[in-house]
Amino acid sequence: MKLQKALLSLLAVCLLSITVTLLTQAYWQEQYYRFQSKCNSSDSSEHLVAREVESSQRKCKSPAAHTQSITLFVRVAATVPELRRRFYCVFLRLSVLFWPASLGKTVAVLDQENEEEHAFASTVLTHMRQHFPDRTFEVLYEPLPKDPTVLDFANPPRSPGYNRQLYSSFFIDLYTNDDIIAWMDADSGFASPVTNESIFNGTKVRVLGYDCTLTIGWVQAWARTTEKALGLPFLADFMTYFPVYIYRDTFTHCREHILRRFNTSNFEEAFKKFYRREFISPVSVVLSYAWYFERERYDWNLKLCTDLTEYNKRFPSEHIISPEHVVETLLIPQTAFHVQHAQGVRQFVSNSYCLSQEAAGNDAEKCSNRTASLITNFVLFNHDVQRLGHPAPPCPKNREQTCLQLLERNYNQIGLEIKQKTRKLDWKNVEIVEKLAKELKLQCDVLK
Ligand SMILES: *[C@@H]1O[C@H](CO)[C@@H](O)[C@H](O)[C@H]1NC(C)=O
Ligand SMILES: *[C@@H]1O[C@H](CO)[C@@H](O)[C@H](O)[C@H]1NC(C)=O
Ligand SMILES: *[C@@H]1O[C@H](CO)[C@@H](O)[C@H](O)[C@H]1NC(C)=O
Ligand SMILES: *[C@@H]1O[C@H](CO)[C@@H](O)[C@H](O)[C@H]1NC(C)=O
Ligand SMILES: *[C@@H]1O[C@H](CO)[C@@H](O)[C@H](O)[C@H]1NC(C)=O
Protein backbone atom coordinates (compact mmCIF):
# COMPACT_ATOMS: atom_id res chain seq x y z
CA MET A 1 0.00 0.00 0.00
CA LYS A 2 2.72 2.40 1.09
CA LEU A 3 4.89 1.47 -1.85
CA GLN A 4 1.99 2.03 -4.21
CA LYS A 5 1.43 5.50 -2.77
CA ALA A 6 5.08 6.33 -3.04
CA LEU A 7 5.15 5.18 -6.65
CA LEU A 8 2.09 7.21 -7.44
CA SER A 9 3.53 10.39 -5.99
CA LEU A 10 6.80 9.75 -7.80
CA LEU A 11 4.85 9.45 -11.02
CA ALA A 12 3.00 12.67 -10.26
CA VAL A 13 6.25 14.53 -9.64
CA CYS A 14 7.70 13.20 -12.89
CA LEU A 15 4.66 14.22 -14.89
CA LEU A 16 4.70 17.65 -13.33
CA SER A 17 8.35 18.25 -14.11
CA ILE A 18 7.90 17.04 -17.68
CA THR A 19 4.99 19.42 -18.10
CA VAL A 20 6.96 22.30 -16.64
CA THR A 21 9.92 21.56 -18.90
CA LEU A 22 7.70 21.39 -21.96
CA LEU A 23 5.90 24.59 -21.11
CA THR A 24 9.16 26.36 -20.43
CA GLN A 25 10.57 25.21 -23.74
CA ALA A 26 7.43 26.22 -25.53
CA TYR A 27 7.71 29.64 -23.97
CA TRP A 28 11.26 30.14 -25.07
CA GLN A 29 10.56 28.78 -28.50
CA GLU A 30 7.66 31.15 -28.82
CA GLN A 31 9.79 34.01 -27.61
CA TYR A 32 12.55 33.11 -30.02
CA TYR A 33 10.11 32.77 -32.88
CA ARG A 34 8.52 36.06 -32.07
CA PHE A 35 11.80 37.88 -32.19
CA GLN A 36 12.91 35.90 -35.22
CA SER A 37 9.77 36.50 -37.13
CA LYS A 38 9.78 40.18 -36.32
CA CYS A 39 13.32 40.33 -37.57
CA ASN A 40 12.59 39.16 -41.06
CA SER A 41 8.86 39.56 -41.45
CA SER A 42 9.42 42.10 -44.18
CA ASP A 43 12.70 43.35 -45.44
CA SER A 44 12.73 46.98 -44.53
CA SER A 45 9.63 47.73 -42.53
CA GLU A 46 10.00 46.09 -39.21
CA HIS A 47 12.15 47.05 -36.43
CA LEU A 48 14.87 44.78 -35.25
CA VAL A 49 14.66 43.71 -31.69
CA ALA A 50 17.83 42.48 -30.10
CA ARG A 51 17.33 38.77 -29.75
CA GLU A 52 18.96 38.21 -26.44
CA VAL A 53 16.81 39.22 -23.53
CA GLU A 54 18.90 40.24 -20.60
CA SER A 55 17.01 39.69 -17.43
CA SER A 56 17.61 40.16 -13.76
CA GLN A 57 15.71 36.94 -13.18
CA ARG A 58 16.38 33.73 -14.98
CA LYS A 59 13.13 32.03 -14.12
CA CYS A 60 10.82 31.04 -16.95
CA LYS A 61 7.12 31.04 -16.59
CA SER A 62 4.65 29.33 -18.80
CA PRO A 63 2.54 31.70 -20.89
CA ALA A 64 -0.57 30.40 -19.13
CA ALA A 65 0.78 31.54 -15.80
CA HIS A 66 0.73 35.15 -16.83
CA THR A 67 -2.48 35.83 -18.58
CA GLN A 68 -3.18 39.46 -17.80
CA SER A 69 0.39 39.94 -16.77
CA ILE A 70 1.45 43.52 -17.16
CA THR A 71 4.76 44.84 -18.38
CA LEU A 72 5.91 48.09 -16.90
CA PHE A 73 7.62 49.67 -19.88
CA VAL A 74 10.09 52.51 -20.05
CA ARG A 75 12.25 53.76 -22.91
CA VAL A 76 15.56 54.87 -21.53
CA ALA A 77 18.15 57.17 -23.07
CA ALA A 78 21.12 56.76 -20.80
CA THR A 79 23.77 58.88 -22.47
CA VAL A 80 22.61 62.13 -20.86
CA PRO A 81 23.45 62.34 -17.12
CA GLU A 82 20.14 64.02 -16.30
CA LEU A 83 18.27 61.13 -17.92
CA ARG A 84 20.28 58.60 -15.95
CA ARG A 85 19.43 60.53 -12.81
CA ARG A 86 15.77 60.52 -13.73
CA PHE A 87 15.85 56.82 -14.36
CA TYR A 88 17.18 56.05 -10.88
CA CYS A 89 15.67 58.84 -8.81
CA VAL A 90 12.26 59.08 -10.42
CA PHE A 91 11.39 55.93 -12.31
CA LEU A 92 13.21 53.24 -10.33
CA ARG A 93 13.04 54.74 -6.85
CA LEU A 94 9.29 55.20 -7.05
CA SER A 95 8.47 51.99 -8.88
CA VAL A 96 10.18 49.81 -6.27
CA LEU A 97 7.92 51.53 -3.76
CA PHE A 98 4.57 51.71 -5.53
CA TRP A 99 4.58 49.20 -8.42
CA PRO A 100 3.84 45.73 -6.97
CA ALA A 101 6.28 43.15 -8.31
CA SER A 102 3.36 40.72 -8.56
CA LEU A 103 1.79 42.71 -11.42
CA GLY A 104 4.56 41.79 -13.80
CA LYS A 105 8.03 42.51 -15.05
CA THR A 106 9.69 45.79 -15.89
CA VAL A 107 11.14 46.24 -19.36
CA ALA A 108 13.61 48.96 -20.20
CA VAL A 109 14.54 49.56 -23.83
CA LEU A 110 17.78 51.28 -24.74
CA ASP A 111 19.64 52.26 -27.89
CA GLN A 112 21.36 49.27 -29.43
CA GLU A 113 24.24 50.97 -31.20
CA ASN A 114 25.53 52.78 -28.14
CA GLU A 115 28.14 51.15 -25.89
CA GLU A 116 27.44 53.57 -23.07
CA GLU A 117 23.85 52.40 -22.99
CA HIS A 118 24.90 48.77 -22.74
CA ALA A 119 27.23 49.59 -19.85
CA PHE A 120 24.47 51.47 -18.04
CA ALA A 121 22.02 48.61 -18.60
CA SER A 122 24.49 46.12 -17.25
CA THR A 123 24.87 48.19 -14.06
CA VAL A 124 21.11 48.44 -13.65
CA LEU A 125 20.71 44.69 -14.17
CA THR A 126 23.35 43.94 -11.57
CA HIS A 127 21.70 46.31 -9.12
CA MET A 128 18.30 44.73 -9.67
CA ARG A 129 19.62 41.19 -9.28
CA GLN A 130 21.45 42.05 -6.10
CA HIS A 131 18.90 44.21 -4.38
CA PHE A 132 15.51 43.37 -5.86
CA PRO A 133 15.63 39.66 -6.65
CA ASP A 134 11.83 39.45 -6.35
CA ARG A 135 11.42 41.81 -9.30
CA THR A 136 11.89 40.73 -12.90
CA PHE A 137 13.73 43.40 -14.79
CA GLU A 138 14.58 43.03 -18.47
CA VAL A 139 16.65 45.09 -20.83
CA LEU A 140 16.17 45.06 -24.57
CA TYR A 141 17.91 47.05 -27.24
CA GLU A 142 16.43 48.91 -30.13
CA PRO A 143 18.39 49.49 -33.32
CA LEU A 144 18.23 52.69 -35.30
CA PRO A 145 15.77 52.83 -38.18
CA LYS A 146 17.42 51.82 -41.45
CA ASP A 147 16.68 55.13 -43.09
CA PRO A 148 18.47 57.87 -41.12
CA THR A 149 16.11 60.54 -42.44
CA VAL A 150 13.30 59.03 -40.36
CA LEU A 151 14.85 60.77 -37.36
CA ASP A 152 17.15 63.35 -38.81
CA PHE A 153 15.67 65.80 -41.30
CA ALA A 154 15.54 69.51 -42.03
CA ASN A 155 13.55 71.76 -39.68
CA PRO A 156 12.42 68.98 -37.36
CA PRO A 157 9.95 69.75 -34.58
CA ARG A 158 12.26 67.88 -32.19
CA SER A 159 15.87 66.71 -31.99
CA PRO A 160 16.83 63.38 -33.65
CA GLY A 161 17.18 61.77 -30.18
CA TYR A 162 13.70 62.86 -29.20
CA ASN A 163 12.34 61.81 -32.57
CA ARG A 164 13.73 58.37 -31.90
CA GLN A 165 11.67 58.03 -28.72
CA LEU A 166 8.61 59.13 -30.63
CA TYR A 167 9.25 56.68 -33.45
CA SER A 168 10.02 53.80 -31.11
CA SER A 169 6.74 54.32 -29.22
CA PHE A 170 4.94 52.66 -32.11
CA PHE A 171 6.84 49.39 -31.51
CA ILE A 172 6.40 48.82 -27.79
CA ASP A 173 4.56 45.55 -28.47
CA LEU A 174 7.79 43.99 -29.76
CA TYR A 175 9.44 44.01 -26.35
CA THR A 176 7.16 41.81 -24.31
CA ASN A 177 4.75 38.90 -24.53
CA ASP A 178 2.53 40.19 -21.78
CA ASP A 179 -1.04 41.12 -22.63
CA ILE A 180 -0.93 44.59 -21.21
CA ILE A 181 1.69 47.29 -21.27
CA ALA A 182 1.95 49.92 -18.57
CA TRP A 183 3.71 52.66 -20.42
CA MET A 184 5.68 55.14 -18.35
CA ASP A 185 6.97 58.32 -19.89
CA ALA A 186 10.66 58.95 -19.34
CA ASP A 187 9.79 61.84 -17.04
CA SER A 188 6.98 60.26 -15.08
CA GLY A 189 7.14 58.70 -11.66
CA PHE A 190 4.77 56.95 -9.29
CA ALA A 191 3.10 58.97 -6.58
CA SER A 192 0.79 56.43 -4.96
CA PRO A 193 0.45 52.64 -4.78
CA VAL A 194 -0.73 50.99 -7.99
CA THR A 195 -3.86 48.94 -7.36
CA ASN A 196 -5.78 46.54 -9.55
CA GLU A 197 -8.64 49.04 -9.52
CA SER A 198 -6.40 51.71 -11.01
CA ILE A 199 -5.68 49.42 -13.97
CA PHE A 200 -8.96 47.63 -14.56
CA ASN A 201 -12.62 48.36 -14.38
CA GLY A 202 -13.96 44.83 -14.42
CA THR A 203 -12.31 43.19 -17.39
CA LYS A 204 -11.64 46.45 -19.22
CA VAL A 205 -8.44 48.42 -19.09
CA ARG A 206 -8.89 51.96 -17.82
CA VAL A 207 -7.82 54.89 -19.95
CA LEU A 208 -8.00 58.53 -19.02
CA GLY A 209 -8.21 61.28 -21.59
CA TYR A 210 -8.55 65.02 -21.49
CA ASP A 211 -9.65 67.68 -23.93
CA CYS A 212 -8.94 70.69 -21.73
CA THR A 213 -5.38 70.97 -23.08
CA LEU A 214 -6.65 71.49 -26.63
CA THR A 215 -6.23 75.23 -26.08
CA ILE A 216 -2.47 74.64 -26.15
CA GLY A 217 -0.71 74.96 -29.50
CA TRP A 218 1.29 71.75 -29.25
CA VAL A 219 -1.77 69.70 -28.34
CA GLN A 220 -3.52 71.12 -31.42
CA ALA A 221 -0.51 69.93 -33.40
CA TRP A 222 -0.89 66.45 -31.84
CA ALA A 223 -4.48 66.46 -33.02
CA ARG A 224 -3.44 67.25 -36.59
CA THR A 225 -0.67 64.62 -36.71
CA THR A 226 -2.96 61.99 -35.18
CA GLU A 227 -5.50 62.61 -37.89
CA LYS A 228 -2.77 62.42 -40.51
CA ALA A 229 -1.58 59.09 -39.11
CA LEU A 230 -4.96 57.44 -38.66
CA GLY A 231 -7.22 59.20 -41.14
CA LEU A 232 -9.58 59.74 -38.20
CA PRO A 233 -9.86 62.57 -35.68
CA PHE A 234 -7.79 62.75 -32.51
CA LEU A 235 -9.96 61.63 -29.62
CA ALA A 236 -8.29 63.39 -26.69
CA ASP A 237 -4.99 64.19 -25.04
CA PHE A 238 -3.72 60.99 -23.43
CA MET A 239 -0.40 62.39 -22.24
CA THR A 240 -1.79 63.67 -18.98
CA TYR A 241 -1.63 60.50 -16.92
CA PHE A 242 0.74 57.61 -16.40
CA PRO A 243 1.21 54.77 -16.61
CA VAL A 244 -0.95 54.48 -19.69
CA TYR A 245 -2.32 50.94 -19.86
CA ILE A 246 -2.61 49.56 -23.39
CA TYR A 247 -3.15 46.03 -24.67
CA ARG A 248 0.00 44.86 -26.39
CA ASP A 249 -1.81 43.94 -29.58
CA THR A 250 -3.41 47.36 -29.83
CA PHE A 251 0.06 48.62 -30.79
CA THR A 252 0.35 45.89 -33.41
CA HIS A 253 -3.09 46.61 -34.83
CA CYS A 254 -2.50 50.35 -34.85
CA ARG A 255 0.72 49.90 -36.80
CA GLU A 256 -1.04 47.62 -39.27
CA HIS A 257 -3.78 50.20 -39.72
CA ILE A 258 -1.22 52.92 -40.44
CA LEU A 259 0.65 50.69 -42.91
CA ARG A 260 -2.58 49.98 -44.78
CA ARG A 261 -3.51 53.62 -44.78
CA PHE A 262 -0.20 54.59 -46.37
CA ASN A 263 -0.24 51.54 -48.60
CA THR A 264 3.16 50.33 -47.55
CA SER A 265 4.80 47.54 -45.62
CA ASN A 266 7.49 49.91 -44.43
CA PHE A 267 6.65 51.76 -41.23
CA GLU A 268 9.61 54.09 -41.65
CA GLU A 269 8.09 55.32 -44.87
CA ALA A 270 4.66 55.75 -43.28
CA PHE A 271 6.11 57.56 -40.27
CA LYS A 272 7.80 60.07 -42.55
CA LYS A 273 4.44 60.84 -44.09
CA PHE A 274 2.70 61.79 -40.86
CA TYR A 275 5.51 63.12 -38.69
CA ARG A 276 7.60 65.88 -40.25
CA ARG A 277 6.75 69.45 -39.44
CA GLU A 278 4.63 69.26 -36.32
CA PHE A 279 4.67 67.68 -32.88
CA ILE A 280 3.22 64.24 -32.32
CA SER A 281 1.98 62.35 -29.27
CA PRO A 282 2.27 58.62 -30.09
CA VAL A 283 0.22 57.62 -27.05
CA SER A 284 -2.63 59.79 -28.29
CA VAL A 285 -2.36 58.21 -31.74
CA VAL A 286 -2.49 54.67 -30.34
CA LEU A 287 -5.39 55.37 -27.98
CA SER A 288 -7.32 57.28 -30.63
CA TYR A 289 -6.89 54.15 -32.75
CA ALA A 290 -8.22 52.06 -29.85
CA TRP A 291 -11.29 54.31 -29.65
CA TYR A 292 -12.21 53.68 -33.29
CA PHE A 293 -11.34 50.00 -33.54
CA GLU A 294 -11.20 48.46 -30.06
CA ARG A 295 -13.48 50.61 -27.97
CA GLU A 296 -15.06 47.75 -26.03
CA ARG A 297 -11.75 46.54 -24.63
CA TYR A 298 -11.18 49.76 -22.72
CA ASP A 299 -12.90 51.67 -19.95
CA TRP A 300 -12.97 55.27 -21.16
CA ASN A 301 -12.70 58.09 -18.65
CA LEU A 302 -12.73 61.32 -20.60
CA LYS A 303 -12.71 64.68 -18.93
CA LEU A 304 -14.05 67.33 -21.27
CA CYS A 305 -13.91 71.08 -20.95
CA THR A 306 -15.88 71.41 -24.20
CA ASP A 307 -19.62 70.77 -24.27
CA LEU A 308 -20.13 67.14 -25.31
CA THR A 309 -22.49 67.88 -28.21
CA GLU A 310 -20.06 70.44 -29.53
CA TYR A 311 -17.07 68.12 -29.08
CA ASN A 312 -18.87 65.28 -30.84
CA LYS A 313 -19.28 67.32 -34.03
CA ARG A 314 -15.76 66.32 -35.05
CA PHE A 315 -16.43 62.57 -35.06
CA PRO A 316 -18.16 60.29 -37.55
CA SER A 317 -21.61 59.52 -36.10
CA GLU A 318 -20.81 55.92 -35.22
CA HIS A 319 -17.85 57.07 -33.14
CA ILE A 320 -19.30 59.83 -31.01
CA ILE A 321 -18.58 59.96 -27.29
CA SER A 322 -21.49 59.03 -25.01
CA PRO A 323 -22.05 60.43 -21.53
CA GLU A 324 -20.92 57.08 -20.07
CA HIS A 325 -17.42 57.75 -21.42
CA VAL A 326 -17.21 61.11 -19.70
CA VAL A 327 -16.19 61.66 -16.09
CA GLU A 328 -16.41 64.90 -14.16
CA THR A 329 -13.93 63.83 -11.46
CA LEU A 330 -11.80 60.71 -11.55
CA LEU A 331 -13.22 57.71 -9.72
CA ILE A 332 -9.83 56.23 -8.88
CA PRO A 333 -6.90 58.33 -7.71
CA GLN A 334 -3.97 58.71 -10.08
CA THR A 335 -0.86 56.69 -9.36
CA ALA A 336 1.80 58.58 -11.31
CA PHE A 337 2.69 62.00 -12.55
CA HIS A 338 4.83 63.84 -14.98
CA VAL A 339 7.47 64.75 -12.49
CA GLN A 340 8.93 67.70 -14.28
CA HIS A 341 5.68 69.54 -13.97
CA ALA A 342 4.64 68.44 -10.53
CA GLN A 343 6.66 70.47 -8.08
CA GLY A 344 4.88 68.87 -5.17
CA VAL A 345 5.38 65.30 -6.27
CA ARG A 346 7.73 64.55 -3.39
CA GLN A 347 5.09 65.50 -0.92
CA PHE A 348 2.45 63.28 -2.61
CA VAL A 349 4.81 60.33 -2.42
CA SER A 350 5.28 60.35 1.33
CA ASN A 351 1.63 61.24 1.94
CA SER A 352 0.46 58.27 -0.09
CA TYR A 353 2.98 56.05 1.63
CA CYS A 354 1.93 57.18 5.12
CA LEU A 355 -1.80 56.99 4.36
CA SER A 356 -1.27 53.40 3.20
CA GLN A 357 0.73 52.41 6.27
CA GLU A 358 -1.81 54.08 8.51
CA ALA A 359 -4.63 52.17 6.83
CA ALA A 360 -2.68 48.97 7.46
CA GLY A 361 -2.41 49.91 11.11
CA ASN A 362 1.36 50.27 10.92
CA ASP A 363 3.42 52.88 12.73
CA ALA A 364 5.95 53.43 10.00
CA GLU A 365 9.03 55.25 11.22
CA LYS A 366 9.03 57.45 8.17
CA CYS A 367 5.59 58.73 9.13
CA SER A 368 6.15 59.41 12.80
CA ASN A 369 6.55 63.17 12.39
CA ARG A 370 3.83 63.86 9.93
CA THR A 371 0.12 64.11 9.78
CA ALA A 372 -0.85 62.65 6.45
CA SER A 373 -4.31 63.69 5.46
CA LEU A 374 -6.63 62.60 2.72
CA ILE A 375 -7.23 66.23 1.76
CA THR A 376 -3.59 66.66 0.75
CA ASN A 377 -4.15 63.67 -1.50
CA PHE A 378 -6.88 65.38 -3.53
CA VAL A 379 -4.29 66.22 -6.11
CA LEU A 380 -4.48 62.57 -7.19
CA PHE A 381 -7.87 63.33 -8.71
CA ASN A 382 -6.36 65.66 -11.23
CA HIS A 383 -6.44 64.44 -14.77
CA ASP A 384 -3.30 66.36 -15.35
CA VAL A 385 -0.84 67.99 -13.05
CA GLN A 386 0.95 69.88 -15.72
CA ARG A 387 1.19 73.58 -15.13
CA LEU A 388 -1.07 74.33 -18.02
CA GLY A 389 -4.52 73.20 -18.86
CA HIS A 390 -6.19 72.28 -15.62
CA PRO A 391 -8.63 75.05 -14.99
CA ALA A 392 -10.57 73.38 -12.19
CA PRO A 393 -9.31 72.19 -8.80
CA PRO A 394 -8.79 68.41 -8.75
CA CYS A 395 -11.80 67.84 -6.57
CA PRO A 396 -14.50 70.48 -6.92
CA LYS A 397 -15.94 71.82 -3.66
CA ASN A 398 -19.31 70.13 -4.14
CA ARG A 399 -17.62 66.73 -4.62
CA GLU A 400 -15.29 66.81 -1.67
CA GLN A 401 -17.26 64.25 0.32
CA THR A 402 -17.20 61.86 -2.61
CA CYS A 403 -13.48 62.39 -3.15
CA LEU A 404 -12.80 61.70 0.51
CA GLN A 405 -14.82 58.50 0.35
CA LEU A 406 -13.03 57.36 -2.79
CA LEU A 407 -9.65 58.00 -1.22
CA GLU A 408 -10.65 56.26 1.97
CA ARG A 409 -11.78 53.21 0.04
CA ASN A 410 -8.58 53.22 -1.96
CA TYR A 411 -6.31 53.36 1.08
CA ASN A 412 -8.39 50.86 3.03
CA GLN A 413 -7.96 48.40 0.19
CA ILE A 414 -4.21 49.03 0.09
CA GLY A 415 -4.03 48.73 3.87
CA LEU A 416 -5.87 45.43 3.74
CA GLU A 417 -3.47 44.07 1.12
CA ILE A 418 -0.51 45.10 3.29
CA LYS A 419 -2.06 43.38 6.30
CA GLN A 420 -2.79 40.27 4.29
CA LYS A 421 0.77 40.37 2.96
CA THR A 422 -0.33 40.41 -0.66
CA ARG A 423 1.32 43.80 -0.99
CA LYS A 424 4.71 45.01 0.15
CA LEU A 425 5.20 48.69 0.71
CA ASP A 426 8.66 49.23 2.03
CA TRP A 427 10.46 52.53 2.33
CA LYS A 428 13.74 50.61 2.56
CA ASN A 429 13.44 50.06 -1.21
CA VAL A 430 13.52 53.81 -1.74
CA GLU A 431 16.65 54.09 0.37
CA ILE A 432 18.34 51.27 -1.51
CA VAL A 433 17.83 53.05 -4.83
CA GLU A 434 19.03 56.32 -3.34
CA LYS A 435 22.21 54.59 -2.22
CA LEU A 436 22.74 52.96 -5.63
CA ALA A 437 22.18 56.30 -7.34
CA LYS A 438 24.77 57.88 -5.09
CA GLU A 439 27.30 55.23 -6.06
CA LEU A 440 26.73 56.28 -9.65
CA LYS A 441 27.16 59.93 -8.65
CA LEU A 442 23.52 60.67 -9.36
CA GLN A 443 21.95 63.01 -6.85
CA CYS A 444 18.36 62.20 -5.94
CA ASP A 445 16.30 64.92 -4.31
CA VAL A 446 15.00 64.26 -0.82
CA LEU A 447 11.54 62.73 -0.52
CA LYS A 448 10.19 64.49 2.55
C1 LIG B 1 13.21 34.25 -40.78
O1 LIG B 1 14.46 33.81 -41.24
C2 LIG B 1 14.86 32.54 -40.75
C3 LIG B 1 16.28 32.27 -41.18
O2 LIG B 1 16.54 32.84 -42.43
C4 LIG B 1 13.86 31.50 -41.24
O3 LIG B 1 14.20 30.21 -40.76
C5 LIG B 1 12.48 31.87 -40.74
O4 LIG B 1 11.52 30.96 -41.26
C6 LIG B 1 12.11 33.28 -41.17
N1 LIG B 1 10.86 33.66 -40.54
C7 LIG B 1 9.88 34.20 -41.23
C8 LIG B 1 8.65 34.51 -40.45
O5 LIG B 1 9.96 34.46 -42.42
C1 LIG C 1 -4.82 41.84 -8.90
O1 LIG C 1 -4.97 41.23 -10.15
C2 LIG C 1 -4.08 40.15 -10.38
C3 LIG C 1 -4.20 39.71 -11.81
O2 LIG C 1 -5.49 39.82 -12.30
C4 LIG C 1 -4.42 39.05 -9.38
O3 LIG C 1 -3.57 37.96 -9.58
C5 LIG C 1 -4.24 39.60 -7.97
O4 LIG C 1 -4.63 38.64 -7.03
C6 LIG C 1 -5.07 40.85 -7.78
N1 LIG C 1 -4.70 41.43 -6.50
C7 LIG C 1 -5.61 41.76 -5.62
C8 LIG C 1 -5.07 42.31 -4.35
O5 LIG C 1 -6.80 41.68 -5.84
C1 LIG D 1 -16.72 50.95 -14.26
O1 LIG D 1 -17.55 50.89 -15.41
C2 LIG D 1 -18.92 51.06 -15.12
C3 LIG D 1 -19.67 50.81 -16.43
O2 LIG D 1 -19.22 51.67 -17.43
C4 LIG D 1 -19.17 52.43 -14.55
O3 LIG D 1 -20.53 52.61 -14.27
C5 LIG D 1 -18.36 52.58 -13.27
O4 LIG D 1 -18.50 53.88 -12.77
C6 LIG D 1 -16.90 52.29 -13.55
N1 LIG D 1 -16.17 52.28 -12.30
C7 LIG D 1 -15.00 52.89 -12.13
C8 LIG D 1 -14.41 52.79 -10.78
O5 LIG D 1 -14.42 53.49 -13.00
C1 LIG E 1 -0.76 50.25 -53.21
O1 LIG E 1 0.51 49.93 -53.75
C2 LIG E 1 0.46 48.89 -54.72
C3 LIG E 1 1.89 48.51 -55.08
O2 LIG E 1 2.70 49.66 -55.17
C4 LIG E 1 -0.37 49.34 -55.91
O3 LIG E 1 -0.44 48.31 -56.86
C5 LIG E 1 -1.75 49.71 -55.42
O4 LIG E 1 -2.52 50.21 -56.48
C6 LIG E 1 -1.70 50.73 -54.29
N1 LIG E 1 -3.01 50.90 -53.76
C7 LIG E 1 -3.50 52.08 -53.45
C8 LIG E 1 -4.86 52.10 -52.85
O5 LIG E 1 -2.89 53.11 -53.60
C1 LIG F 1 11.32 63.71 13.34
O1 LIG F 1 11.62 65.00 13.79
C2 LIG F 1 12.78 65.06 14.60
C3 LIG F 1 12.91 66.48 15.14
O2 LIG F 1 12.63 67.44 14.17
C4 LIG F 1 13.99 64.66 13.76
O3 LIG F 1 15.17 64.70 14.55
C5 LIG F 1 13.77 63.25 13.25
O4 LIG F 1 14.82 62.88 12.39
C6 LIG F 1 12.46 63.15 12.50
N1 LIG F 1 12.20 61.77 12.16
C7 LIG F 1 11.88 61.38 10.92
C8 LIG F 1 11.66 59.92 10.74
O5 LIG F 1 11.77 62.14 9.98
PDB file of N, CA, C and O in Angstrom, residues 62-70 103 177-180 200:
ATOM      1  N   SER A  62       5.440  29.727 -17.655  1.00  0.00           N
ATOM      2  CA  SER A  62       4.652  29.330 -18.805  1.00  0.00           C
ATOM      3  C   SER A  62       3.743  30.495 -19.180  1.00  0.00           C
ATOM      4  O   SER A  62       3.386  31.289 -18.334  1.00  0.00           O
ATOM      5  N   PRO A  63       3.388  30.591 -20.483  1.00  0.00           N
ATOM      6  CA  PRO A  63       2.537  31.700 -20.886  1.00  0.00           C
ATOM      7  C   PRO A  63       1.218  31.703 -20.112  1.00  0.00           C
ATOM      8  O   PRO A  63       0.698  32.736 -19.776  1.00  0.00           O
ATOM      9  N   ALA A  64       0.719  30.486 -19.804  1.00  0.00           N
ATOM     10  CA  ALA A  64      -0.565  30.405 -19.125  1.00  0.00           C
ATOM     11  C   ALA A  64      -0.519  31.043 -17.747  1.00  0.00           C
ATOM     12  O   ALA A  64      -1.501  31.555 -17.264  1.00  0.00           O
ATOM     13  N   ALA A  65       0.668  31.006 -17.144  1.00  0.00           N
ATOM     14  CA  ALA A  65       0.776  31.542 -15.795  1.00  0.00           C
ATOM     15  C   ALA A  65       0.678  33.058 -15.764  1.00  0.00           C
ATOM     16  O   ALA A  65       0.425  33.638 -14.734  1.00  0.00           O
ATOM     17  N   HIS A  66       0.922  33.712 -16.903  1.00  0.00           N
ATOM     18  CA  HIS A  66       0.728  35.145 -16.831  1.00  0.00           C
ATOM     19  C   HIS A  66      -0.245  35.704 -17.860  1.00  0.00           C
ATOM     20  O   HIS A  66       0.055  36.623 -18.580  1.00  0.00           O
ATOM     21  N   THR A  67      -1.406  35.138 -17.878  1.00  0.00           N
ATOM     22  CA  THR A  67      -2.480  35.826 -18.575  1.00  0.00           C
ATOM     23  C   THR A  67      -2.736  37.082 -17.763  1.00  0.00           C
ATOM     24  O   THR A  67      -2.738  37.035 -16.540  1.00  0.00           O
ATOM     25  N   GLN A  68      -2.956  38.166 -18.439  1.00  0.00           N
ATOM     26  CA  GLN A  68      -3.185  39.462 -17.796  1.00  0.00           C
ATOM     27  C   GLN A  68      -1.950  39.978 -17.073  1.00  0.00           C
ATOM     28  O   GLN A  68      -2.051  40.856 -16.251  1.00  0.00           O
ATOM     29  N   SER A  69      -0.811  39.387 -17.358  1.00  0.00           N
ATOM     30  CA  SER A  69       0.392  39.941 -16.774  1.00  0.00           C
ATOM     31  C   SER A  69       0.648  41.287 -17.435  1.00  0.00           C
ATOM     32  O   SER A  69       0.287  41.501 -18.591  1.00  0.00           O
ATOM     33  N   ILE A  70       1.263  42.160 -16.682  1.00  0.00           N
ATOM     34  CA  ILE A  70       1.454  43.525 -17.164  1.00  0.00           C
ATOM     35  C   ILE A  70       2.936  43.848 -17.193  1.00  0.00           C
ATOM     36  O   ILE A  70       3.648  43.565 -16.241  1.00  0.00           O
ATOM     37  N   LEU A 103       2.546  42.341 -10.204  1.00  0.00           N
ATOM     38  CA  LEU A 103       1.794  42.708 -11.416  1.00  0.00           C
ATOM     39  C   LEU A 103       2.513  42.285 -12.683  1.00  0.00           C
ATOM     40  O   LEU A 103       1.893  42.050 -13.710  1.00  0.00           O
ATOM     41  N   ASN A 177       5.848  39.796 -24.157  1.00  0.00           N
ATOM     42  CA  ASN A 177       4.750  38.896 -24.532  1.00  0.00           C
ATOM     43  C   ASN A 177       3.534  39.104 -23.651  1.00  0.00           C
ATOM     44  O   ASN A 177       2.523  38.437 -23.820  1.00  0.00           O
ATOM     45  N   ASP A 178       3.652  39.975 -22.682  1.00  0.00           N
ATOM     46  CA  ASP A 178       2.530  40.191 -21.775  1.00  0.00           C
ATOM     47  C   ASP A 178       1.360  40.834 -22.512  1.00  0.00           C
ATOM     48  O   ASP A 178       1.542  41.520 -23.514  1.00  0.00           O
ATOM     49  N   ASP A 179       0.164  40.615 -21.966  1.00  0.00           N
ATOM     50  CA  ASP A 179      -1.039  41.120 -22.632  1.00  0.00           C
ATOM     51  C   ASP A 179      -1.169  42.633 -22.560  1.00  0.00           C
ATOM     52  O   ASP A 179      -1.727  43.265 -23.434  1.00  0.00           O
ATOM     53  N   ILE A 180      -0.689  43.168 -21.453  1.00  0.00           N
ATOM     54  CA  ILE A 180      -0.926  44.591 -21.211  1.00  0.00           C
ATOM     55  C   ILE A 180       0.397  45.293 -20.956  1.00  0.00           C
ATOM     56  O   ILE A 180       1.285  44.757 -20.298  1.00  0.00           O
ATOM     57  N   PHE A 200      -7.780  48.249 -13.949  1.00  0.00           N
ATOM     58  CA  PHE A 200      -8.956  47.625 -14.564  1.00  0.00           C
ATOM     59  C   PHE A 200     -10.247  48.190 -14.010  1.00  0.00           C
ATOM     60  O   PHE A 200     -10.332  48.522 -12.831  1.00  0.00           O
TER      61      PHE A 200
END
